[in-house]
Amino acid sequence: DADVTQTPRNRITKTGKRIMLECSQTKGHDRMYWYRQDPGLGLRLIYYSFDVKDINKGEISDGYSVSRQAQAKFSLSLESAIPNQTALYFCATSDPTRGDNQPQHFGDGTRLSIL
Amino acid sequence: RKEVEQDPGPFNVPEGATVAFNCTYSNSASQSFFWYRQDCRKEPKLLMSVYSSGNEDGRFTAQLNRASQYISLLIRDSKLSDSATYLCVVNSLSSNTGKLIFGQGTTLQVKP
């Protein structure tokens, strides 16, 4: 089983709809991250969380919100989806108990298309 | 200037060739460096961390040059299965937060 699981894997929806992407992990890591990836732009950080009470905006948080329901779960919401939010979304985790600036471990990704 | 810059390529090489990628970073205070591999439309996977003294893992060698602020990845005896995008990753300007900055990636195509 994957250590970092994202659902759904693919989603097509319409402009204006509310969408939630979910991420769960079995690695026991405190830190979790949401990224989006667009062709030619690389990975950009949307939100990150260091524990269930600590949530921080990344470089492109506008139009997104998150919820850290438990150590193992971190969900990303698009309250009113727009076409330029069409992208590949990744959740990631890292383990600060081994020191800061550890590598991150990614889920399989969610391919989101907004029409 | 981007915080992490890579030549996007593509690098087209024959099987068995040696290929090297460079990556430059803008923040001289960066402490952690990684190379990730990403196959088409899949998740990035950690290939190797990059240490100050340089490190090797099989056919892969990573080097760090702090004075010039670049890291490199050398792949020897390229295999078809090495075809992928290689992401250069550096810890963010806000250190000790776990945040990483990803380069846009360098694409490698290994041909038979």
mmCIF file of C-alpha atoms in Angstrom:
data_model
loop_
_atom_site.group_PDB
_atom_site.id
_atom_site.type_symbol
_atom_site.label_atom_id
_atom_site.label_comp_id
_atom_site.label_asym_id
_atom_site.label_seq_id
_atom_site.Cartn_x
_atom_site.Cartn_y
_atom_site.Cartn_z
ATOM 1 C CA ASP A 1 0.000 0.000 0.000
ATOM 2 C CA ALA A 2 1.123 3.524 -0.728
ATOM 3 C CA ASP A 3 2.401 5.529 2.239
ATOM 4 C CA VAL A 4 0.809 8.732 0.937
ATOM 5 C CA THR A 5 -2.578 8.268 -0.686
ATOM 6 C CA GLN A 6 -4.493 10.857 -2.649
ATOM 7 C CA THR A 7 -8.122 10.709 -3.688
ATOM 8 C CA PRO A 8 -9.497 11.072 -6.244
ATOM 9 C CA ARG A 9 -6.790 10.232 -8.780
ATOM 10 C CA ASN A 10 -8.632 12.023 -11.556
ATOM 11 C CA ARG A 11 -11.462 14.512 -11.522
ATOM 12 C CA ILE A 12 -13.237 16.496 -14.197
ATOM 13 C CA THR A 13 -15.632 19.158 -13.042
ATOM 14 C CA LYS A 14 -17.229 22.429 -14.054
ATOM 15 C CA THR A 15 -16.422 26.027 -13.267
ATOM 16 C CA GLY A 16 -17.931 27.186 -9.987
ATOM 17 C CA LYS A 17 -18.112 23.767 -8.358
ATOM 18 C CA ARG A 18 -16.643 23.047 -4.943
ATOM 19 C CA ILE A 19 -14.020 20.332 -4.968
ATOM 20 C CA MET A 20 -12.138 18.583 -2.205
ATOM 21 C CA LEU A 21 -8.936 16.655 -2.716
ATOM 22 C CA GLU A 22 -7.944 14.344 0.077
ATOM 23 C CA CYS A 23 -4.600 13.112 1.286
ATOM 24 C CA SER A 24 -3.856 10.522 3.923
ATOM 25 C CA GLN A 25 -0.542 9.121 5.070
ATOM 26 C CA THR A 26 0.654 6.152 7.054
ATOM 27 C CA LYS A 27 4.212 7.420 7.499
ATOM 28 C CA GLY A 28 3.493 9.115 10.824
ATOM 29 C CA HIS A 29 4.981 12.395 9.590
ATOM 30 C CA ASP A 30 3.894 15.634 11.187
ATOM 31 C CA ARG A 31 4.502 17.844 8.171
ATOM 32 C CA MET A 32 2.227 17.777 5.145
ATOM 33 C CA TYR A 33 2.171 19.856 1.966
ATOM 34 C CA TRP A 34 -0.025 20.528 -1.051
ATOM 35 C CA TYR A 35 1.519 21.438 -4.402
ATOM 36 C CA ARG A 36 0.268 22.010 -7.889
ATOM 37 C CA GLN A 37 2.276 21.275 -10.994
ATOM 38 C CA ASP A 38 1.789 22.970 -14.341
ATOM 39 C CA PRO A 39 3.801 22.351 -17.511
ATOM 40 C CA GLY A 40 6.914 24.508 -17.585
ATOM 41 C CA LEU A 41 6.350 25.865 -14.078
ATOM 42 C CA GLY A 42 7.422 23.034 -11.859
ATOM 43 C CA LEU A 43 5.931 22.369 -8.442
ATOM 44 C CA ARG A 44 4.453 25.293 -6.550
ATOM 45 C CA LEU A 45 3.485 25.188 -2.897
ATOM 46 C CA ILE A 46 -0.149 25.934 -2.090
ATOM 47 C CA TYR A 47 -0.378 25.244 1.660
ATOM 48 C CA TYR A 48 1.601 23.407 4.284
ATOM 49 C CA SER A 49 0.942 22.170 7.787
ATOM 50 C CA PHE A 50 3.362 21.293 10.564
ATOM 51 C CA ASP A 51 0.731 19.726 12.778
ATOM 52 C CA VAL A 52 -3.042 19.728 13.202
ATOM 53 C CA LYS A 53 -2.974 23.221 14.735
ATOM 54 C CA ASP A 54 -0.454 24.773 12.376
ATOM 55 C CA ILE A 55 -1.435 25.658 8.822
ATOM 56 C CA ASN A 56 0.440 28.055 6.597
ATOM 57 C CA LYS A 57 -0.031 29.587 3.187
ATOM 58 C CA GLY A 58 2.371 28.766 0.437
ATOM 59 C CA GLU A 59 3.210 30.858 -2.595
ATOM 60 C CA ILE A 60 -0.111 30.358 -4.424
ATOM 61 C CA SER A 61 -2.837 29.931 -1.793
ATOM 62 C CA ASP A 62 -5.461 32.229 -3.346
ATOM 63 C CA GLY A 63 -8.552 30.280 -4.335
ATOM 64 C CA TYR A 64 -7.652 27.335 -2.103
ATOM 65 C CA SER A 65 -8.282 26.316 1.484
ATOM 66 C CA VAL A 66 -7.081 23.364 3.544
ATOM 67 C CA SER A 67 -8.050 21.363 6.568
ATOM 68 C CA ARG A 68 -5.783 19.208 8.726
ATOM 69 C CA GLN A 69 -8.285 16.830 10.260
ATOM 70 C CA ALA A 70 -5.699 14.646 11.948
ATOM 71 C CA GLN A 71 -1.987 14.013 11.791
ATOM 72 C CA ALA A 72 -2.598 11.597 8.965
ATOM 73 C CA LYS A 73 -5.083 13.632 6.911
ATOM 74 C CA PHE A 74 -4.721 16.896 5.010
ATOM 75 C CA SER A 75 -7.380 17.966 2.532
ATOM 76 C CA LEU A 76 -7.339 20.700 -0.082
ATOM 77 C CA SER A 77 -10.506 22.492 -1.181
ATOM 78 C CA LEU A 78 -11.320 24.644 -4.150
ATOM 79 C CA GLU A 79 -14.386 26.576 -3.033
ATOM 80 C CA SER A 80 -15.365 27.717 -6.516
ATOM 81 C CA ALA A 81 -13.232 26.090 -9.157
ATOM 82 C CA ILE A 82 -12.006 28.027 -12.169
ATOM 83 C CA PRO A 83 -10.363 26.713 -15.347
ATOM 84 C CA ASN A 84 -6.866 28.000 -14.491
ATOM 85 C CA GLN A 85 -6.880 25.666 -11.497
ATOM 86 C CA THR A 86 -6.629 22.790 -13.935
ATOM 87 C CA ALA A 87 -3.377 21.087 -12.935
ATOM 88 C CA LEU A 88 -1.747 18.062 -11.385
ATOM 89 C CA TYR A 89 -1.953 18.259 -7.581
ATOM 90 C CA PHE A 90 0.418 16.532 -5.217
ATOM 91 C CA CYS A 91 0.349 15.964 -1.488
ATOM 92 C CA ALA A 92 3.647 15.383 0.302
ATOM 93 C CA THR A 93 4.919 14.636 3.803
ATOM 94 C CA SER A 94 8.179 15.073 5.660
ATOM 95 C CA ASP A 95 9.527 13.994 9.015
ATOM 96 C CA PRO A 96 11.023 16.807 11.136
ATOM 97 C CA THR A 97 12.066 14.409 13.902
ATOM 98 C CA ARG A 98 15.051 13.518 11.746
ATOM 99 C CA GLY A 99 16.071 17.160 11.469
ATOM 100 C CA ASP A 100 14.821 20.109 9.508
ATOM 101 C CA ASN A 101 14.911 20.234 5.747
ATOM 102 C CA GLN A 102 14.272 16.566 5.213
ATOM 103 C CA PRO A 103 13.211 15.317 1.787
ATOM 104 C CA GLN A 104 9.536 15.112 1.072
ATOM 105 C CA HIS A 105 7.557 12.035 0.068
ATOM 106 C CA PHE A 106 4.813 12.427 -2.483
ATOM 107 C CA GLY A 107 1.456 10.862 -3.152
ATOM 108 C CA ASP A 108 0.479 9.633 -6.610
ATOM 109 C CA GLY A 109 -1.165 12.912 -7.536
ATOM 110 C CA THR A 110 -4.643 14.075 -8.501
ATOM 111 C CA ARG A 111 -5.240 15.155 -12.077
ATOM 112 C CA LEU A 112 -7.878 17.889 -11.943
ATOM 113 C CA SER A 113 -9.576 19.357 -14.993
ATOM 114 C CA ILE A 114 -12.003 22.243 -14.708
ATOM 115 C CA LEU A 115 -14.171 22.958 -17.708
ATOM 116 C CA ARG B 1 16.019 35.372 -11.022
ATOM 117 C CA LYS B 2 14.420 32.065 -10.126
ATOM 118 C CA GLU B 3 15.459 30.547 -6.814
ATOM 119 C CA VAL B 4 16.347 27.271 -8.507
ATOM 120 C CA GLU B 5 17.204 27.124 -12.192
ATOM 121 C CA GLN B 6 17.678 24.169 -14.467
ATOM 122 C CA ASP B 7 18.110 23.719 -18.179
ATOM 123 C CA PRO B 8 14.816 22.086 -19.192
ATOM 124 C CA GLY B 9 16.457 20.143 -22.037
ATOM 125 C CA PRO B 10 15.538 17.729 -23.421
ATOM 126 C CA PHE B 11 18.830 15.905 -23.288
ATOM 127 C CA ASN B 12 18.787 13.141 -25.888
ATOM 128 C CA VAL B 13 21.536 10.583 -25.364
ATOM 129 C CA PRO B 14 22.253 7.040 -26.574
ATOM 130 C CA GLU B 15 22.247 4.106 -24.208
ATOM 131 C CA GLY B 16 25.531 3.778 -22.392
ATOM 132 C CA ALA B 17 26.338 7.478 -22.549
ATOM 133 C CA THR B 18 27.330 9.625 -19.609
ATOM 134 C CA VAL B 19 25.193 12.691 -19.060
ATOM 135 C CA ALA B 20 25.419 15.517 -16.567
ATOM 136 C CA PHE B 21 22.866 18.070 -15.386
ATOM 137 C CA ASN B 22 23.586 21.252 -13.521
ATOM 138 C CA CYS B 23 21.312 23.338 -11.357
ATOM 139 C CA THR B 24 21.941 26.760 -9.842
ATOM 140 C CA TYR B 25 20.351 28.182 -6.712
ATOM 141 C CA SER B 26 20.116 31.774 -5.594
ATOM 142 C CA ASN B 27 20.236 31.621 -1.792
ATOM 143 C CA SER B 28 23.748 31.104 -0.488
ATOM 144 C CA ALA B 29 22.304 30.136 2.906
ATOM 145 C CA SER B 30 20.570 27.040 1.527
ATOM 146 C CA GLN B 31 21.503 23.946 3.476
ATOM 147 C CA SER B 32 19.709 20.991 1.933
ATOM 148 C CA PHE B 33 19.835 19.790 -1.627
ATOM 149 C CA PHE B 34 18.169 16.903 -3.395
ATOM 150 C CA TRP B 35 17.665 15.371 -6.786
ATOM 151 C CA TYR B 36 14.233 13.942 -7.515
ATOM 152 C CA ARG B 37 13.161 11.889 -10.486
ATOM 153 C CA GLN B 38 9.734 12.305 -12.038
ATOM 154 C CA ASP B 39 8.314 10.043 -14.701
ATOM 155 C CA CYS B 40 5.715 11.454 -17.051
ATOM 156 C CA ARG B 41 2.633 12.543 -15.099
ATOM 157 C CA LYS B 42 3.724 10.604 -12.029
ATOM 158 C CA GLU B 43 4.796 11.749 -8.590
ATOM 159 C CA PRO B 44 8.331 12.998 -7.919
ATOM 160 C CA LYS B 45 10.484 10.435 -6.177
ATOM 161 C CA LEU B 46 13.629 11.125 -4.219
ATOM 162 C CA LEU B 47 16.667 10.023 -6.213
ATOM 163 C CA MET B 48 19.362 11.165 -3.833
ATOM 164 C CA SER B 49 20.317 13.792 -1.325
ATOM 165 C CA VAL B 50 23.340 15.933 -2.166
ATOM 166 C CA TYR B 51 26.036 16.257 0.455
ATOM 167 C CA SER B 52 28.850 18.772 0.674
ATOM 168 C CA SER B 53 31.456 16.106 0.065
ATOM 169 C CA GLY B 54 29.623 14.739 -2.950
ATOM 170 C CA ASN B 55 27.987 11.354 -2.986
ATOM 171 C CA GLU B 56 27.519 8.419 -5.274
ATOM 172 C CA ASP B 57 24.789 5.824 -5.604
ATOM 173 C CA GLY B 58 25.550 3.249 -8.246
ATOM 174 C CA ARG B 59 25.625 4.992 -11.615
ATOM 175 C CA PHE B 60 24.545 8.305 -10.121
ATOM 176 C CA THR B 61 26.885 10.917 -8.655
ATOM 177 C CA ALA B 62 25.803 14.184 -7.076
ATOM 178 C CA GLN B 63 28.100 17.128 -6.406
ATOM 179 C CA LEU B 64 27.613 20.390 -4.560
ATOM 180 C CA ASN B 65 29.612 23.544 -5.277
ATOM 181 C CA ARG B 66 28.721 26.088 -2.603
ATOM 182 C CA ALA B 67 31.080 28.753 -3.889
ATOM 183 C CA SER B 68 29.353 28.820 -7.262
ATOM 184 C CA GLN B 69 25.958 27.828 -5.882
ATOM 185 C CA TYR B 70 25.279 24.912 -8.121
ATOM 186 C CA ILE B 71 24.648 21.222 -7.794
ATOM 187 C CA SER B 72 25.159 18.582 -10.413
ATOM 188 C CA LEU B 73 23.947 15.110 -11.221
ATOM 189 C CA LEU B 74 26.055 12.732 -13.297
ATOM 190 C CA ILE B 75 24.549 9.581 -14.759
ATOM 191 C CA ARG B 76 26.952 6.998 -16.116
ATOM 192 C CA ASP B 77 26.109 4.150 -18.498
ATOM 193 C CA SER B 78 22.637 5.530 -19.229
ATOM 194 C CA LYS B 79 19.785 3.047 -19.455
ATOM 195 C CA LEU B 80 16.517 3.401 -21.319
ATOM 196 C CA SER B 81 14.833 3.346 -17.928
ATOM 197 C CA ASP B 82 16.682 6.507 -16.919
ATOM 198 C CA SER B 83 14.427 8.490 -19.270
ATOM 199 C CA ALA B 84 12.564 10.886 -16.989
ATOM 200 C CA THR B 85 12.564 14.443 -15.716
ATOM 201 C CA TYR B 86 15.110 15.225 -13.013
ATOM 202 C CA LEU B 87 14.159 17.867 -10.483
ATOM 203 C CA CYS B 88 16.711 19.899 -8.583
ATOM 204 C CA VAL B 89 15.416 20.742 -5.097
ATOM 205 C CA VAL B 90 16.747 23.175 -2.504
ATOM 206 C CA ASN B 91 15.441 24.128 0.913
ATOM 207 C CA SER B 92 13.594 27.444 0.931
ATOM 208 C CA LEU B 93 14.794 30.863 1.984
ATOM 209 C CA SER B 94 12.883 30.359 5.212
ATOM 210 C CA SER B 95 15.126 27.675 6.605
ATOM 211 C CA ASN B 96 14.080 25.156 9.251
ATOM 212 C CA THR B 97 10.537 25.096 7.964
ATOM 213 C CA GLY B 98 10.777 22.000 5.835
ATOM 214 C CA LYS B 99 9.818 23.983 2.762
ATOM 215 C CA LEU B 100 11.546 23.028 -0.452
ATOM 216 C CA ILE B 101 11.928 24.887 -3.721
ATOM 217 C CA PHE B 102 11.711 22.788 -6.863
ATOM 218 C CA GLY B 103 13.366 23.538 -10.154
ATOM 219 C CA GLN B 104 11.240 23.062 -13.233
ATOM 220 C CA GLY B 105 13.172 19.932 -14.149
ATOM 221 C CA THR B 106 15.537 18.663 -16.827
ATOM 222 C CA THR B 107 14.173 16.079 -19.229
ATOM 223 C CA LEU B 108 16.362 13.152 -20.216
ATOM 224 C CA GLN B 109 15.586 10.852 -23.136
ATOM 225 C CA VAL B 110 17.814 7.810 -23.503
ATOM 226 C CA LYS B 111 17.632 6.300 -26.969
ATOM 227 C CA PRO B 112 18.435 2.714 -28.015
#
